[in-house]
Short mmCIF file of C-alpha atoms and ligand atoms in Angstrom, two decimals:
data_model
loop_
_atom_site.label_atom_id
_atom_site.label_comp_id
_atom_site.label_asym_id
_atom_site.label_seq_id
_atom_site.Cartn_x
_atom_site.Cartn_y
_atom_site.Cartn_z
CA MET A 1 8.21 -5.42 -8.83
CA ASP A 2 11.44 -6.22 -11.20
CA GLY A 3 11.30 -7.58 -14.64
CA ASN A 4 7.71 -6.55 -15.90
CA GLY A 5 9.27 -5.16 -19.18
CA ARG A 6 11.56 -8.04 -19.82
CA TRP A 7 8.73 -10.56 -19.29
CA GLY A 8 6.68 -8.52 -21.93
CA THR A 9 9.87 -8.75 -24.31
CA LYS A 10 10.37 -12.35 -23.50
CA ARG A 11 7.08 -13.07 -25.02
CA GLY A 12 7.40 -10.69 -28.37
CA LEU A 13 5.03 -8.30 -26.55
CA PRO A 14 5.39 -4.74 -25.73
CA ARG A 15 6.79 -4.14 -22.29
CA SER A 16 3.51 -2.51 -21.14
CA HIS A 17 1.90 -6.07 -20.99
CA GLY A 18 4.36 -6.63 -18.31
CA HIS A 19 3.14 -3.69 -16.64
CA ASN A 20 -0.44 -4.98 -16.70
CA LYS A 21 0.19 -8.46 -15.73
CA GLY A 22 2.34 -6.55 -12.76
CA VAL A 23 -0.91 -5.13 -11.78
CA ILE A 24 -2.73 -8.38 -11.51
CA VAL A 25 0.28 -9.98 -9.29
CA LEU A 26 0.47 -7.01 -7.06
CA LYS A 27 -3.49 -7.58 -6.33
CA ASN A 28 -2.85 -11.29 -5.67
CA ILE A 29 0.24 -10.67 -3.16
CA ILE A 30 -1.55 -7.68 -1.39
CA LYS A 31 -4.31 -10.36 -0.48
CA LEU A 32 -2.31 -13.28 0.57
CA ALA A 33 0.06 -10.47 2.46
CA LYS A 34 -3.39 -9.42 4.23
CA LYS A 35 -4.38 -13.36 4.92
CA LEU A 36 -0.96 -13.82 6.50
CA GLY A 37 -1.43 -11.01 9.03
CA ILE A 38 1.48 -9.00 7.53
CA LYS A 39 1.08 -5.15 8.65
CA VAL A 40 3.11 -3.20 6.11
CA LEU A 41 3.92 -4.34 2.50
CA THR A 42 6.19 -1.78 0.46
CA VAL A 43 6.36 -1.72 -3.42
CA TYR A 44 8.55 0.27 -5.62
CA ALA A 45 6.10 1.56 -8.35
CA PHE A 46 8.33 4.11 -9.95
CA SER A 47 11.66 5.22 -9.03
CA THR A 48 13.27 8.66 -9.46
CA GLU A 49 15.20 7.20 -12.18
CA ASN A 50 12.63 5.92 -14.18
CA TRP A 51 11.82 9.46 -15.77
CA SER A 52 14.81 8.56 -17.82
CA ARG A 53 12.64 5.83 -19.77
CA PRO A 54 11.05 6.40 -23.09
CA VAL A 55 8.37 9.14 -23.08
CA GLU A 56 5.84 6.45 -24.08
CA GLU A 57 6.76 4.17 -21.34
CA VAL A 58 6.58 6.74 -18.68
CA ASN A 59 3.16 8.12 -19.86
CA PHE A 60 1.78 4.46 -19.93
CA LEU A 61 2.98 3.78 -16.42
CA LEU A 62 1.43 6.78 -15.28
CA THR A 63 -2.05 6.57 -16.97
CA LEU A 64 -1.89 2.71 -15.31
CA PHE A 65 -1.44 4.19 -12.11
CA ASP A 66 -4.36 6.53 -12.46
CA LYS A 67 -6.83 3.59 -14.07
CA VAL A 68 -5.77 1.29 -11.25
CA LEU A 69 -6.53 3.52 -8.59
CA GLN A 70 -9.56 4.59 -9.76
CA LYS A 71 -10.72 1.13 -10.26
CA GLU A 72 -9.49 -0.59 -6.95
CA ILE A 73 -9.83 2.05 -4.44
CA ALA A 74 -13.26 1.26 -3.24
CA GLU A 75 -12.20 -2.76 -2.88
CA ILE A 76 -8.86 -1.54 -1.12
CA ASN A 77 -10.96 0.56 1.03
CA LYS A 78 -13.36 -2.34 1.59
CA GLU A 79 -10.46 -4.69 2.53
CA SER A 80 -9.39 -2.10 5.26
CA ILE A 81 -6.06 -1.69 3.62
CA ARG A 82 -4.59 1.84 4.24
CA LEU A 83 -2.66 3.19 1.27
CA LYS A 84 0.19 5.51 1.64
CA PHE A 85 2.44 7.03 -1.33
CA ILE A 86 6.06 7.40 -0.55
CA GLY A 87 8.20 9.85 -2.57
CA ASP A 88 8.20 13.10 -4.26
CA LEU A 89 4.68 13.43 -5.61
CA SER A 90 5.12 16.93 -7.16
CA PRO A 91 6.03 16.20 -10.67
CA PHE A 92 2.99 13.64 -10.91
CA PRO A 93 -0.03 15.18 -13.02
CA GLU A 94 -2.75 17.09 -11.29
CA ASN A 95 -5.49 14.49 -11.98
CA LEU A 96 -3.14 11.38 -10.53
CA LYS A 97 -1.85 13.64 -7.35
CA GLN A 98 -5.69 14.26 -6.50
CA LEU A 99 -6.59 10.51 -6.54
CA ILE A 100 -3.44 9.84 -4.82
CA CYS A 101 -4.59 12.14 -1.97
CA GLU A 102 -8.25 11.17 -1.88
CA SER A 103 -7.06 7.71 -1.79
CA GLU A 104 -5.11 8.46 1.13
CA GLU A 105 -7.36 10.35 2.91
CA MET A 106 -10.18 7.47 2.27
CA THR A 107 -8.07 4.53 3.54
CA ILE A 108 -6.21 6.62 6.27
CA ASN A 109 -8.09 4.87 9.37
CA ASN A 110 -7.71 1.49 7.78
CA LYS A 111 -6.07 -1.43 10.25
CA GLU A 112 -5.64 -4.47 8.30
CA LEU A 113 -2.53 -3.88 6.19
CA THR A 114 -0.85 -0.66 4.89
CA LEU A 115 0.41 -0.65 1.34
CA ASN A 116 3.40 1.96 1.08
CA VAL A 117 3.50 2.75 -2.74
CA CYS A 118 6.81 4.33 -3.49
CA MET A 119 6.37 6.48 -6.54
CA ASN A 120 9.27 9.03 -7.95
CA TYR A 121 11.03 7.55 -4.52
CA GLY A 122 14.80 7.61 -4.54
CA GLY A 123 16.87 6.74 -1.06
CA ARG A 124 19.43 9.03 -1.79
CA GLN A 125 16.89 12.07 -2.46
CA GLU A 126 15.03 10.95 0.90
CA LEU A 127 18.39 11.24 2.98
CA VAL A 128 18.96 14.64 1.29
CA LYS A 129 15.42 15.82 2.17
CA ALA A 130 15.98 14.71 6.03
CA ALA A 131 19.67 16.43 5.72
CA LYS A 132 17.79 19.68 4.91
CA GLU A 133 14.92 19.41 7.10
CA LEU A 134 17.38 18.95 9.98
CA SER A 135 19.37 21.75 8.64
CA LYS A 136 16.68 24.17 8.61
CA LYS A 137 15.50 23.17 12.34
CA SER A 138 19.12 23.76 12.82
CA LEU A 139 19.25 27.13 11.66
CA THR A 140 15.72 28.43 13.23
CA GLY A 141 17.00 27.10 16.86
CA GLU A 142 14.52 24.29 17.07
CA ILE A 143 17.46 21.73 17.41
CA THR A 144 21.07 22.20 17.90
CA PRO A 145 23.61 20.06 15.39
CA GLU A 146 24.47 17.98 18.83
CA ASP A 147 20.69 16.97 19.29
CA ILE A 148 20.93 14.96 15.97
CA ASP A 149 20.67 11.22 16.17
CA GLU A 150 19.42 8.16 14.73
CA LYS A 151 15.90 8.99 16.04
CA LEU A 152 15.71 12.52 14.68
CA PHE A 153 17.00 11.56 11.15
CA GLU A 154 14.44 8.92 11.09
CA ALA A 155 11.72 11.33 12.00
CA GLU A 156 12.50 13.03 8.68
CA LEU A 157 12.03 10.14 6.76
CA TYR A 158 8.75 9.47 4.68
CA THR A 159 8.41 5.95 6.61
CA LYS A 160 8.70 7.75 10.23
CA GLU A 161 5.99 5.63 11.30
CA PHE A 162 6.89 2.50 10.34
CA SER A 163 9.33 -0.09 11.65
CA ASP A 164 12.01 -0.96 9.46
CA PRO A 165 11.14 -3.91 6.89
CA GLU A 166 12.08 -7.36 7.88
CA LEU A 167 12.49 -8.18 4.70
CA LEU A 168 13.24 -7.44 1.19
CA ILE A 169 11.90 -9.40 -1.90
CA ARG A 170 14.25 -8.56 -5.13
CA THR A 171 12.65 -10.29 -8.41
CA SER A 172 14.09 -10.74 -11.73
CA GLY A 173 17.45 -12.25 -10.29
CA GLU A 174 19.35 -8.32 -9.59
CA LYS A 175 21.61 -8.28 -7.03
CA ARG A 176 21.47 -4.65 -6.09
CA ILE A 177 19.41 -2.38 -3.92
CA SER A 178 19.21 0.22 -6.50
CA ASN A 179 18.02 3.22 -4.35
CA PHE A 180 15.29 1.65 -2.49
CA LEU A 181 14.89 2.36 1.10
CA LEU A 182 18.65 3.01 1.70
CA TRP A 183 18.43 3.82 5.31
CA GLN A 184 15.92 1.53 6.08
CA LEU A 185 17.16 -1.71 4.96
CA ALA A 186 19.94 -1.34 7.17
CA TYR A 187 19.34 -4.93 8.83
CA SER A 188 16.58 -5.88 6.29
CA GLU A 189 16.77 -9.74 5.17
CA ILE A 190 17.37 -9.70 1.48
CA TYR A 191 15.46 -12.59 -0.63
CA ILE A 192 16.65 -12.50 -4.36
CA THR A 193 14.67 -14.86 -6.72
CA GLU A 194 15.16 -15.08 -10.44
CA VAL A 195 11.51 -15.09 -11.01
CA LEU A 196 10.26 -11.99 -12.91
CA TRP A 197 7.52 -9.81 -11.38
CA PRO A 198 4.94 -11.03 -13.65
CA GLU A 199 5.34 -14.55 -13.05
CA PHE A 200 5.54 -14.07 -9.07
CA ASN A 201 2.87 -15.66 -7.32
CA GLU A 202 1.60 -16.65 -3.90
CA THR A 203 4.01 -19.74 -3.95
CA GLU A 204 6.73 -17.70 -4.83
CA PHE A 205 5.80 -15.44 -1.93
CA ILE A 206 5.37 -17.95 0.71
CA LYS A 207 8.78 -19.64 -0.42
CA ALA A 208 10.46 -16.25 0.29
CA ILE A 209 8.66 -16.06 3.60
CA ILE A 210 9.73 -19.46 4.61
CA ASP A 211 13.57 -18.72 3.71
CA TYR A 212 13.29 -15.51 5.85
CA GLN A 213 12.14 -17.70 8.83
CA SER A 214 14.94 -19.84 8.78
CA ARG A 215 17.11 -16.92 9.02
CA ASN A 216 19.35 -16.06 12.32
CA ARG A 217 18.74 -12.18 12.72
CA ARG A 218 21.54 -10.85 14.64
CA PHE A 219 21.56 -7.05 14.11
CA GLY A 220 25.24 -7.12 14.62
CA GLY A 221 25.25 -9.11 17.75
CA ILE A 222 26.06 -12.74 18.45
CA GLU A 223 22.46 -14.26 18.78
CA SER A 224 18.82 -14.04 17.10
CA ILE A 225 17.43 -10.82 18.71
CA SER A 226 14.18 -9.12 17.55
CA LYS A 227 14.95 -5.27 16.53
CA GLU A 228 12.34 -4.49 19.07
CA SER A 229 14.27 -5.90 21.93
CA LEU A 230 17.54 -4.54 20.69
CA ASN A 231 16.15 -1.29 20.51
CA SER A 232 14.90 -1.33 24.10
CA SER A 233 17.94 -2.47 25.54
CA LEU A 234 20.06 0.37 23.73
CA TYR A 235 17.22 3.12 24.57
CA HIS A 236 16.11 2.30 28.00
C1 FPP B 1 9.74 -2.58 -12.83
O1 FPP B 1 9.84 -3.67 -13.98
C2 FPP B 1 8.30 -2.29 -12.81
C3 FPP B 1 8.03 -0.83 -13.04
C4 FPP B 1 8.69 0.23 -13.01
C5 FPP B 1 6.30 -0.48 -12.81
C6 FPP B 1 5.44 -1.26 -11.88
C7 FPP B 1 4.05 -0.87 -11.56
C8 FPP B 1 3.08 -1.53 -11.49
C9 FPP B 1 3.04 -3.17 -11.35
C10 FPP B 1 1.78 -1.26 -11.21
C11 FPP B 1 1.38 -0.73 -9.93
C12 FPP B 1 0.27 0.08 -9.88
C13 FPP B 1 -0.21 0.67 -8.44
C14 FPP B 1 -1.58 1.64 -8.68
C15 FPP B 1 0.66 0.80 -7.47
P1 FPP B 1 10.57 -3.00 -15.17
O2 FPP B 1 9.85 -2.32 -15.97
O3 FPP B 1 11.75 -2.27 -14.72
O4 FPP B 1 11.05 -3.98 -16.00
P2 FPP B 1 12.53 -4.65 -16.63
O5 FPP B 1 13.66 -4.82 -15.27
O6 FPP B 1 12.40 -5.96 -17.18
O7 FPP B 1 12.80 -3.60 -17.30
#
């Protein structure tokens, strides 16, 4: 959800205005994703690097997460949306951690759409965490180093229950992955738009999806093939 700060600054407003507007955009995109039958939507809300922002902005964001969750959780649940938080949540304030835990528990059986919110998430940190877990299992004899393959590795990721993303949308014209889902994005299609997140809307979302639909996904092969059929031909 890139470009919130710049959107505020461009209007001579504090960066926080961009974050507030960003929440409204997120709500609209979630509603449309559900309507379109998208099953998993993952948003990058706070990276491991975001702690290095001025303390006022970090505090603003933490308060915003708290306020938005309190205000929206009933509606999210009513819409049968499951909320899941991805990342190392340990450094967050106790009240926010409590809210996160309650929101996840309340919505765990919801089936329409899963909204993954990446908070204090970093792709490299996730990979290091997975390596540590496998190394511990190897030390206790639960697995041997030879057992380690992509499947075992994936089972240690926060996203273990989800398929890899089909489409990555990057707003604000940045052309980097920026430590987002490094493993999971290996074969994802990337759509970059100059539009800043607070100006992103339903039309822009549909444009991204239409662009995605025109792609020929080859997964390293020579013809368009779905990841699922690729996996089944590899593993069975
Ligand atoms: C990136 O823009 C955006 C963020 C760091 C925060 C996004 C968070 C929200 C929209 C709130 C979502 C709330 C919940 C509960 C999920 P930026 O600040 O990096 O903007 P810039 O690139 O212009 O500096």
